[in-house]
Short mmCIF file of C-alpha atoms and ligand atoms in Angstrom, two decimals:
data_model
loop_
_atom_site.label_atom_id
_atom_site.label_comp_id
_atom_site.label_asym_id
_atom_site.label_seq_id
_atom_site.Cartn_x
_atom_site.Cartn_y
_atom_site.Cartn_z
CA MET T 1303 -30.44 14.36 5.63
CA SER T 1304 -28.71 11.31 7.16
CA PHE T 1305 -28.47 8.17 6.16
CA GLU T 1306 -29.66 6.92 9.47
CA ALA T 1307 -32.52 9.05 9.51
CA LYS T 1308 -34.20 7.75 6.81
CA THR T 1309 -37.39 5.62 7.63
CA GLY T 1310 -37.05 3.02 4.11
CA SER T 1311 -36.24 -0.31 3.88
CA PHE T 1312 -32.63 0.10 3.61
CA GLU T 1313 -32.47 2.19 6.73
CA LYS T 1314 -34.10 -1.05 9.06
CA MET T 1315 -31.65 -3.34 6.88
CA LYS T 1316 -28.33 -1.55 8.32
CA GLN T 1317 -28.70 -2.91 11.70
CA LEU T 1318 -25.23 -4.70 12.53
CA ASN T 1319 -26.08 -8.12 13.06
CA GLN T 1320 -28.04 -7.95 9.95
CA SER T 1321 -25.35 -6.74 7.77
CA THR T 1322 -23.23 -9.58 8.97
CA VAL T 1323 -25.24 -11.70 8.09
CA LEU T 1324 -26.02 -10.49 4.89
CA ASN T 1325 -22.50 -10.13 3.91
CA MET T 1326 -21.59 -14.04 5.17
CA ILE T 1327 -24.40 -15.25 2.62
CA ARG T 1328 -22.71 -12.76 -0.12
CA MET T 1329 -19.29 -14.53 0.96
CA ARG T 1330 -20.19 -18.08 1.10
CA GLU T 1331 -23.44 -19.05 -0.46
CA PRO T 1332 -25.58 -21.03 -0.76
CA ILE T 1333 -25.11 -21.13 3.29
CA SER T 1334 -27.34 -22.83 5.80
CA ARG T 1335 -28.55 -21.36 8.79
CA ALA T 1336 -26.03 -23.23 10.82
CA GLU T 1337 -23.38 -22.58 9.02
CA ILE T 1338 -24.08 -18.85 9.70
CA ALA T 1339 -24.23 -19.37 13.00
CA LYS T 1340 -21.03 -21.27 13.57
CA LEU T 1341 -18.74 -18.71 11.25
CA THR T 1342 -20.64 -15.42 12.75
CA LYS T 1343 -20.35 -16.89 16.54
CA LEU T 1344 -24.22 -15.28 16.70
CA THR T 1345 -26.87 -17.76 18.51
CA PRO T 1346 -28.88 -20.39 16.16
CA PRO T 1347 -32.17 -18.18 16.96
CA THR T 1348 -30.71 -15.07 16.34
CA VAL T 1349 -29.45 -15.54 13.12
CA SER T 1350 -32.85 -17.24 12.63
CA SER T 1351 -34.60 -14.74 13.14
CA LEU T 1352 -32.17 -12.25 11.47
CA VAL T 1353 -32.64 -14.36 8.32
CA ASN T 1354 -36.54 -14.40 8.49
CA GLU T 1355 -36.49 -10.65 7.99
CA LEU T 1356 -33.87 -10.54 5.41
CA ILE T 1357 -36.61 -12.97 3.59
CA GLN T 1358 -39.28 -10.87 4.16
CA LYS T 1359 -37.08 -8.02 2.29
CA ASN T 1360 -36.69 -10.15 -0.59
CA LEU T 1361 -32.99 -10.03 -0.08
CA VAL T 1362 -32.43 -13.41 0.47
CA THR T 1363 -33.94 -16.61 -1.02
CA GLU T 1364 -33.64 -20.18 0.33
CA GLU T 1365 -33.28 -23.42 -2.17
CA GLU T 1366 -33.10 -26.83 -0.93
CA ALA T 1367 -29.19 -28.53 -1.16
CA PRO T 1368 -29.14 -30.99 -3.72
CA SER T 1369 -27.93 -33.79 -1.52
CA SER T 1370 -27.12 -34.17 2.50
CA LYS T 1371 -23.90 -36.64 3.02
CA ALA T 1372 -25.79 -37.97 6.35
CA GLY T 1373 -28.64 -38.83 4.28
CA GLY T 1374 -30.97 -37.13 6.71
CA ARG T 1375 -33.21 -34.19 5.63
CA LYS T 1376 -31.62 -31.54 3.57
CA PRO T 1377 -30.42 -28.47 4.42
CA ILE T 1378 -32.16 -25.30 3.52
CA MET T 1379 -29.37 -23.37 1.92
CA LEU T 1380 -29.69 -19.18 1.53
CA ARG T 1381 -28.39 -16.85 -1.16
CA ILE T 1382 -28.70 -13.33 -1.89
CA ASN T 1383 -31.32 -12.22 -4.10
CA TYR T 1384 -29.31 -9.85 -6.32
CA SER T 1385 -32.66 -8.10 -8.60
CA ALA T 1386 -34.22 -7.27 -5.66
CA TYR T 1387 -33.49 -3.73 -5.33
CA TYR T 1388 -31.56 -1.09 -7.75
CA ILE T 1389 -28.78 1.16 -6.99
CA VAL T 1390 -28.09 4.15 -9.22
CA GLY T 1391 -23.93 5.11 -9.97
CA VAL T 1392 -22.86 8.37 -10.75
CA TYR T 1393 -19.82 8.82 -12.19
CA ALA T 1394 -18.49 12.90 -12.79
CA ALA T 1395 -15.44 13.21 -14.95
CA ALA T 1396 -13.66 15.99 -16.38
CA GLU T 1397 -15.96 16.19 -19.66
CA ILE T 1398 -19.04 13.42 -19.04
CA ILE T 1399 -21.75 13.07 -16.14
CA ARG T 1400 -22.31 9.26 -16.89
CA VAL T 1401 -25.08 7.44 -14.85
CA ILE T 1402 -25.91 3.83 -14.42
CA LEU T 1403 -28.56 1.83 -12.97
CA THR T 1404 -27.53 -1.80 -11.43
CA THR T 1405 -28.84 -4.52 -9.65
CA MET T 1406 -26.91 -5.44 -6.63
CA ASP T 1407 -24.48 -7.68 -8.05
CA GLY T 1408 -23.64 -4.75 -10.24
CA LYS T 1409 -25.62 -5.87 -13.63
CA ILE T 1410 -25.92 -2.73 -15.57
CA ILE T 1411 -29.92 -2.17 -16.83
CA SER T 1412 -29.17 1.72 -18.12
CA ASP T 1413 -26.45 3.50 -18.67
CA TYR T 1414 -26.48 6.81 -19.63
CA CYS T 1415 -23.57 9.82 -20.68
CA LYS T 1416 -23.92 13.35 -20.87
CA GLU T 1417 -21.30 15.29 -22.33
CA MET T 1418 -19.96 18.64 -20.66
CA THR T 1419 -19.63 20.81 -23.62
CA GLN T 1420 -18.38 23.79 -21.40
CA LEU T 1421 -17.21 24.70 -17.95
CA PRO T 1422 -20.08 24.47 -15.42
CA SER T 1423 -20.91 26.74 -12.40
CA LYS T 1424 -21.84 25.15 -9.31
CA HIS T 1425 -25.37 25.44 -10.03
CA GLU T 1426 -25.68 24.22 -13.93
CA PHE T 1427 -22.88 21.00 -12.88
CA LEU T 1428 -25.34 20.21 -10.20
CA ASN T 1429 -28.44 20.69 -12.57
CA LEU T 1430 -27.18 18.23 -15.27
CA VAL T 1431 -25.99 15.78 -12.36
CA ILE T 1432 -30.12 16.06 -11.63
CA GLU T 1433 -31.28 15.78 -15.31
CA SER T 1434 -28.93 12.97 -15.99
CA ILE T 1435 -30.31 10.60 -13.04
CA HIS T 1436 -33.70 11.98 -13.86
CA TYR T 1437 -33.52 10.83 -17.52
CA VAL T 1438 -32.27 7.43 -16.44
CA LEU T 1439 -35.05 6.62 -14.12
CA ASN T 1440 -37.78 8.32 -16.75
CA HIS T 1441 -36.49 5.72 -18.86
CA THR T 1442 -36.88 2.51 -16.99
CA THR T 1443 -39.79 0.64 -16.05
CA ILE T 1444 -38.31 -0.96 -12.40
CA ASP T 1445 -40.19 0.51 -9.41
CA LYS T 1446 -38.48 3.89 -7.96
CA SER T 1447 -39.22 2.66 -4.34
CA LEU T 1448 -36.89 -0.49 -5.37
CA ILE T 1449 -34.07 1.75 -5.51
CA LEU T 1450 -31.40 1.59 -2.40
CA GLY T 1451 -29.38 4.48 -3.01
CA ILE T 1452 -27.42 6.69 -5.04
CA GLY T 1453 -23.53 6.17 -5.26
CA PHE T 1454 -21.40 8.86 -6.80
CA ALA T 1455 -17.92 8.68 -8.02
CA MET T 1456 -16.37 12.58 -7.69
CA HIS T 1457 -13.00 13.32 -9.44
CA GLY T 1458 -10.72 15.88 -6.75
CA LEU T 1459 -10.92 16.17 -3.47
CA VAL T 1460 -14.17 15.03 -1.74
CA ASN T 1461 -15.66 14.37 1.89
CA PRO T 1462 -17.28 10.98 1.62
CA ASN T 1463 -18.93 11.73 5.16
CA GLU T 1464 -20.50 15.26 4.16
CA GLY T 1465 -21.04 14.12 0.40
CA LEU T 1466 -19.21 17.41 -0.77
CA ALA T 1467 -16.49 17.71 -3.73
CA ILE T 1468 -13.90 20.41 -1.69
CA PHE T 1469 -12.36 20.84 -5.29
CA SER T 1470 -12.99 19.70 -8.00
CA PRO T 1471 -9.49 20.55 -10.74
CA HIS T 1472 -11.52 19.91 -13.94
CA LEU T 1473 -14.24 21.80 -13.53
CA GLN T 1474 -12.59 24.58 -11.38
CA LEU T 1475 -15.23 24.59 -8.92
CA GLU T 1476 -15.00 24.24 -4.92
CA ASN T 1477 -17.69 23.03 -2.30
CA ILE T 1478 -20.46 21.06 -4.71
CA PRO T 1479 -23.11 19.98 -1.91
CA ILE T 1480 -23.48 16.75 -3.85
CA LYS T 1481 -25.31 14.58 -1.64
CA ASP T 1482 -27.58 17.58 0.64
CA CYS T 1483 -28.65 18.53 -3.17
CA LEU T 1484 -29.43 14.43 -4.33
CA GLU T 1485 -31.19 13.53 -1.73
CA GLU T 1486 -33.63 16.69 -1.38
CA GLU T 1487 -34.13 15.90 -5.30
CA PHE T 1488 -34.70 12.23 -4.95
CA ASP T 1489 -35.06 11.54 -1.11
CA ILE T 1490 -33.23 8.84 -1.67
CA PRO T 1491 -29.57 7.94 0.47
CA VAL T 1492 -26.42 9.08 -1.17
CA PHE T 1493 -22.99 8.40 -0.74
CA VAL T 1494 -20.36 10.22 -2.28
CA GLU T 1495 -16.63 9.19 -2.75
CA ASN T 1496 -13.08 10.42 -4.76
CA ASP T 1497 -13.69 8.53 -7.69
CA VAL T 1498 -10.45 6.34 -7.69
CA ARG T 1499 -11.21 5.00 -4.35
CA ALA T 1500 -14.54 4.16 -5.60
CA LEU T 1501 -12.77 2.04 -8.47
CA ALA T 1502 -10.55 0.51 -5.53
CA LEU T 1503 -14.01 -0.15 -3.96
CA ALA T 1504 -15.58 -1.49 -7.11
CA GLU T 1505 -12.07 -3.58 -7.74
CA SER T 1506 -12.58 -4.94 -4.54
CA TRP T 1507 -16.01 -6.21 -4.96
CA PHE T 1508 -15.93 -7.25 -8.57
CA GLY T 1509 -12.41 -6.74 -10.29
CA GLN T 1510 -8.98 -7.70 -9.56
CA GLY T 1511 -9.25 -6.85 -6.00
CA LYS T 1512 -11.84 -9.67 -5.35
CA ASP T 1513 -9.49 -12.15 -3.70
CA VAL T 1514 -6.61 -9.85 -1.96
CA SER T 1515 -7.35 -7.95 1.49
CA ASP T 1516 -4.50 -5.65 0.36
CA PHE T 1517 -4.01 -3.74 -3.38
CA VAL T 1518 -3.41 -0.18 -4.74
CA CYS T 1519 -5.42 1.36 -7.62
CA ILE T 1520 -3.42 3.68 -9.56
CA SER T 1521 -5.94 5.66 -12.35
CA VAL T 1522 -4.17 7.18 -15.18
CA GLY T 1523 -6.15 9.99 -17.04
CA ARG T 1524 -6.32 13.70 -17.46
CA GLY T 1525 -5.39 13.51 -13.65
CA ILE T 1526 -3.20 10.22 -12.23
CA GLY T 1527 -4.90 9.40 -8.77
CA SER T 1528 -4.90 6.13 -6.24
CA GLY T 1529 -6.94 4.01 -4.09
CA ILE T 1530 -5.40 2.35 -1.37
CA PHE T 1531 -7.09 -0.79 -0.23
CA ILE T 1532 -5.43 -1.91 3.49
CA ASN T 1533 -7.10 -4.68 5.58
CA SER T 1534 -9.94 -4.97 3.45
CA GLU T 1535 -10.85 -1.19 3.50
CA ILE T 1536 -10.35 1.46 1.67
CA TYR T 1537 -7.83 4.29 3.60
CA LYS T 1538 -8.57 7.60 3.74
CA SER T 1539 -6.92 9.11 5.80
CA SER T 1540 -8.52 11.31 8.92
CA PHE T 1541 -8.57 14.32 6.24
CA ASN T 1542 -10.56 12.08 3.29
CA THR T 1543 -8.00 12.91 0.81
CA GLY T 1544 -5.29 9.81 1.43
CA GLY T 1545 -3.84 8.16 -2.03
CA GLU T 1546 -2.65 11.70 -3.74
CA ILE T 1547 -0.03 9.54 -5.81
CA GLY T 1548 -0.37 12.30 -8.91
CA HIS T 1549 0.96 14.79 -6.72
CA THR T 1550 4.50 13.12 -5.35
CA ILE T 1551 7.23 14.62 -6.96
CA ILE T 1552 9.37 12.89 -9.67
CA ASP T 1553 11.72 16.18 -9.66
CA VAL T 1554 11.66 18.79 -8.19
CA ASN T 1555 12.90 21.20 -11.43
CA GLY T 1556 10.46 19.42 -13.44
CA PRO T 1557 7.33 20.66 -14.99
CA LYS T 1558 4.71 22.82 -13.37
CA CYS T 1559 1.63 21.21 -12.03
CA GLN T 1560 -2.17 22.36 -11.87
CA CYS T 1561 -1.87 21.86 -8.30
CA GLY T 1562 1.29 24.69 -7.98
CA ASN T 1563 4.09 22.35 -7.50
CA HIS T 1564 6.98 22.09 -9.83
CA GLY T 1565 7.38 18.03 -11.29
CA CYS T 1566 4.25 16.04 -10.07
CA LEU T 1567 3.93 12.72 -11.33
CA GLU T 1568 0.89 14.41 -12.95
CA ALA T 1569 2.72 16.48 -14.77
CA TYR T 1570 5.01 14.18 -16.36
CA ALA T 1571 2.59 10.99 -16.74
CA SER T 1572 -1.10 11.92 -17.24
CA GLU T 1573 -2.73 12.34 -20.60
CA THR T 1574 -2.77 16.14 -20.74
CA ALA T 1575 1.01 15.87 -19.91
CA ILE T 1576 1.80 13.13 -22.51
CA LEU T 1577 0.03 15.54 -25.22
CA SER T 1578 1.26 18.51 -24.08
CA LYS T 1579 5.04 16.73 -24.43
CA VAL T 1580 4.46 16.17 -27.47
CA LYS T 1581 3.19 19.08 -28.62
CA SER T 1582 6.68 20.95 -27.07
CA GLU T 1583 8.68 18.35 -29.07
CA LEU T 1584 6.77 18.08 -32.87
CA ASN T 1585 8.39 21.09 -34.04
CA ASN T 1586 11.56 19.54 -33.20
CA TYR T 1587 10.77 16.28 -35.41
CA PRO T 1588 9.37 17.57 -38.69
CA ASP T 1589 10.48 13.99 -40.09
CA SER T 1590 8.32 12.03 -37.34
CA ILE T 1591 5.40 10.54 -38.85
CA LEU T 1592 3.34 12.34 -35.94
CA PHE T 1593 4.15 15.85 -37.40
CA GLN T 1594 3.12 14.47 -41.32
CA TRP T 1595 -0.37 13.72 -39.57
CA VAL T 1596 -1.01 16.43 -37.64
CA LYS T 1597 0.76 19.11 -39.86
CA ASN T 1598 -1.92 21.69 -41.20
CA GLY T 1599 -4.66 20.06 -39.13
CA LYS T 1600 -4.75 16.93 -40.89
CA LYS T 1601 -5.52 14.90 -38.07
CA GLU T 1602 -6.22 15.75 -34.14
CA LEU T 1603 -3.64 15.15 -31.51
CA SER T 1604 -4.91 12.63 -29.20
CA LEU T 1605 -3.25 10.01 -26.98
CA ASN T 1606 -4.56 7.28 -29.80
CA LEU T 1607 -2.94 9.00 -32.43
CA VAL T 1608 0.33 9.19 -29.96
CA PHE T 1609 -0.20 5.27 -29.46
CA ASP T 1610 -0.83 4.65 -33.53
CA ALA T 1611 2.10 6.84 -34.56
CA ALA T 1612 4.41 4.77 -31.84
CA ARG T 1613 3.22 1.42 -33.22
CA SER T 1614 3.64 3.00 -37.25
CA GLY T 1615 7.29 3.09 -35.71
CA ASP T 1616 7.58 6.94 -34.66
CA GLU T 1617 10.34 7.17 -32.57
CA LEU T 1618 9.38 10.95 -31.03
CA ALA T 1619 5.85 8.91 -29.99
CA ALA T 1620 7.26 5.96 -28.66
CA SER T 1621 10.48 7.43 -26.53
CA ILE T 1622 7.32 9.90 -24.90
CA LEU T 1623 5.16 6.58 -24.20
CA VAL T 1624 8.36 4.38 -22.87
CA GLU T 1625 8.88 7.79 -20.53
CA THR T 1626 5.29 8.17 -19.07
CA GLY T 1627 5.72 4.93 -18.13
CA ARG T 1628 9.11 4.91 -16.03
CA SER T 1629 7.86 8.38 -14.63
CA LEU T 1630 4.68 6.09 -13.61
CA GLY T 1631 6.75 2.72 -12.82
CA LEU T 1632 8.81 4.92 -10.16
CA ALA T 1633 5.64 6.49 -8.72
CA ALA T 1634 4.54 3.15 -8.25
CA ALA T 1635 7.78 1.59 -7.01
CA ASN T 1636 7.69 3.98 -4.03
CA MET T 1637 4.35 3.59 -3.59
CA ILE T 1638 4.88 -0.18 -3.14
CA ASN T 1639 8.24 0.15 -0.76
CA ILE T 1640 5.81 1.78 1.64
CA LEU T 1641 2.53 -0.04 1.44
CA LYS T 1642 3.82 -3.27 -0.31
CA PRO T 1643 0.16 -4.27 -1.77
CA SER T 1644 -0.05 -7.87 -2.31
CA LYS T 1645 -1.54 -6.07 -5.97
CA LEU T 1646 -1.00 -3.27 -8.33
CA ILE T 1647 -4.20 -2.36 -10.47
CA LEU T 1648 -3.64 0.11 -13.28
CA GLU T 1649 -6.72 1.65 -14.82
CA GLY T 1650 -6.75 4.30 -17.47
CA ASN T 1651 -6.25 3.91 -21.73
CA ILE T 1652 -2.50 4.20 -21.75
CA PHE T 1653 -2.04 0.73 -20.19
CA LEU T 1654 -4.06 -1.06 -23.37
CA GLU T 1655 -1.07 -1.99 -24.58
CA ASP T 1656 1.63 -3.72 -22.92
CA LYS T 1657 4.52 -2.16 -25.09
CA TYR T 1658 5.19 1.36 -24.28
CA VAL T 1659 3.36 2.32 -21.35
CA LEU T 1660 3.30 -1.18 -19.29
CA ASP T 1661 6.47 -2.94 -19.83
CA PRO T 1662 8.72 0.29 -18.40
CA LEU T 1663 6.16 1.10 -15.89
CA LYS T 1664 6.91 -2.93 -14.73
CA GLN T 1665 10.22 -2.62 -15.24
CA MET T 1666 11.26 -0.06 -12.83
CA ILE T 1667 8.97 -1.77 -10.52
CA ASN T 1668 11.28 -4.51 -10.72
CA LYS T 1669 14.25 -2.25 -10.53
CA TYR T 1670 13.47 0.04 -7.42
CA THR T 1671 10.99 -2.23 -5.30
CA PHE T 1672 13.20 -3.15 -1.83
CA LYS T 1673 11.74 -6.65 -1.29
CA SER T 1674 12.54 -10.45 -0.03
CA PRO T 1675 12.67 -13.14 -2.93
CA HIS T 1676 9.09 -14.81 -1.78
CA GLU T 1677 7.37 -11.42 -1.82
CA GLU T 1678 5.25 -11.87 -5.04
CA ILE T 1679 3.88 -8.30 -6.12
CA SER T 1680 1.32 -8.67 -9.25
CA VAL T 1681 0.88 -5.86 -11.12
CA VAL T 1682 -2.26 -5.77 -13.15
CA CYS T 1683 -4.99 -3.97 -15.36
CA SER T 1684 -8.18 -3.44 -14.55
CA LYS T 1685 -10.83 -5.44 -16.20
CA LEU T 1686 -13.77 -3.11 -15.35
CA GLY T 1687 -12.69 -0.40 -18.07
CA LYS T 1688 -15.22 2.15 -18.17
CA THR T 1689 -17.63 0.89 -16.55
CA GLY T 1690 -15.03 1.18 -13.49
CA MET T 1691 -16.11 4.44 -12.00
CA PRO T 1692 -19.89 4.45 -12.16
CA LEU T 1693 -19.58 0.96 -10.68
CA GLY T 1694 -17.64 2.56 -8.36
CA ALA T 1695 -20.12 4.71 -7.04
CA VAL T 1696 -22.73 1.62 -7.27
CA THR T 1697 -20.72 -0.46 -5.29
CA LEU T 1698 -20.56 2.71 -2.23
CA VAL T 1699 -24.12 1.86 -1.68
CA LEU T 1700 -23.56 -1.94 -1.66
CA ASN T 1701 -20.91 -1.57 0.76
CA LYS T 1702 -22.84 0.50 3.20
CA LEU T 1703 -25.41 -2.33 3.05
CA PHE T 1704 -23.56 -5.15 3.39
CA LYS T 1705 -20.34 -4.47 5.53
CA PRO T 1706 -21.17 -3.86 9.19
CA GLU T 1707 -19.83 -0.56 10.75
CA GLU T 1708 -18.49 -0.42 14.44
ZN1 ZN L 195 0.94 18.95 -8.14
#
């Protein structure tokens, strides 16, 4: 079932000019019809008729301008009515499925998290997703016909055109037909994208990428991925798999990566890599704070515990975190040299504290980025937090509605 074949309100709104007008209102609101005509180069009667349709659909509201300079008739200004429709955003990570329901400005109305305690089969995974979405929809009073679409942020390799999860490394599953399955169940348009690319889209709408047309988003969790935003669009490559910074090579003689190669960034700097490094080193440092904490199963080894130990003066923990930052910084510097984005946005729990990972990362970028003095590339942390990926899923739907397609 394709998006175009739908007969609901969403399909009609999608017409190119209407999206153009809608997006112009979003970017410049409050804005008058005359200004829209000037900026879009559409004729005033065309703008008027498109705006009227948008008002009928309750997507746009009118208000009187507070005052007019010329002292004449006050112009009528237009705004987006963000609470008119709703969007479902789903994020499937390694161990959780998270479903949020939002208004069109990304305000979260419901938030549900389902844990996956064991590796599901393809069928079980899709059933868990369906159950989770039903749970959210059943626990809200909103009119279901006002839901514009379901966005889905999926880790691993994704084909967004077919709405297919090609390969999920964490679930060890291939070719999951997410779009087909969810559209059949819910009869709502579904858009699927890689989780970090969805996150980058969320950053461009709601986060640190709002005011720049080019940035790179690097996400570090159990794996490492990136979302590349160029000329105000997500870069996918014709294979839909662009941005795999986690599998760029730091050292060909390095540790084995999940992908089969040796020395990938992911094998050095993911959360999994940090913990396995700690485990393999721990017995060599029986005096370390970390060793004392975890011996005899007193405390469970976790990323937080490694940070706690580093803060308490544990040299082993601190040095592993600093090395992680240096590896990430090296890979980031290489990426910056190729793409020269104006911003680098970092997402992940390991960036929550400056000292251990972020500072060495920035030092490596400063050292290895080839640039002229006027090139200022800012390195910032995402502020969207755990909401970033599901909000990215929501943004997939928004992007279809507001951004005109050629
Ligand atoms: Zn790899």
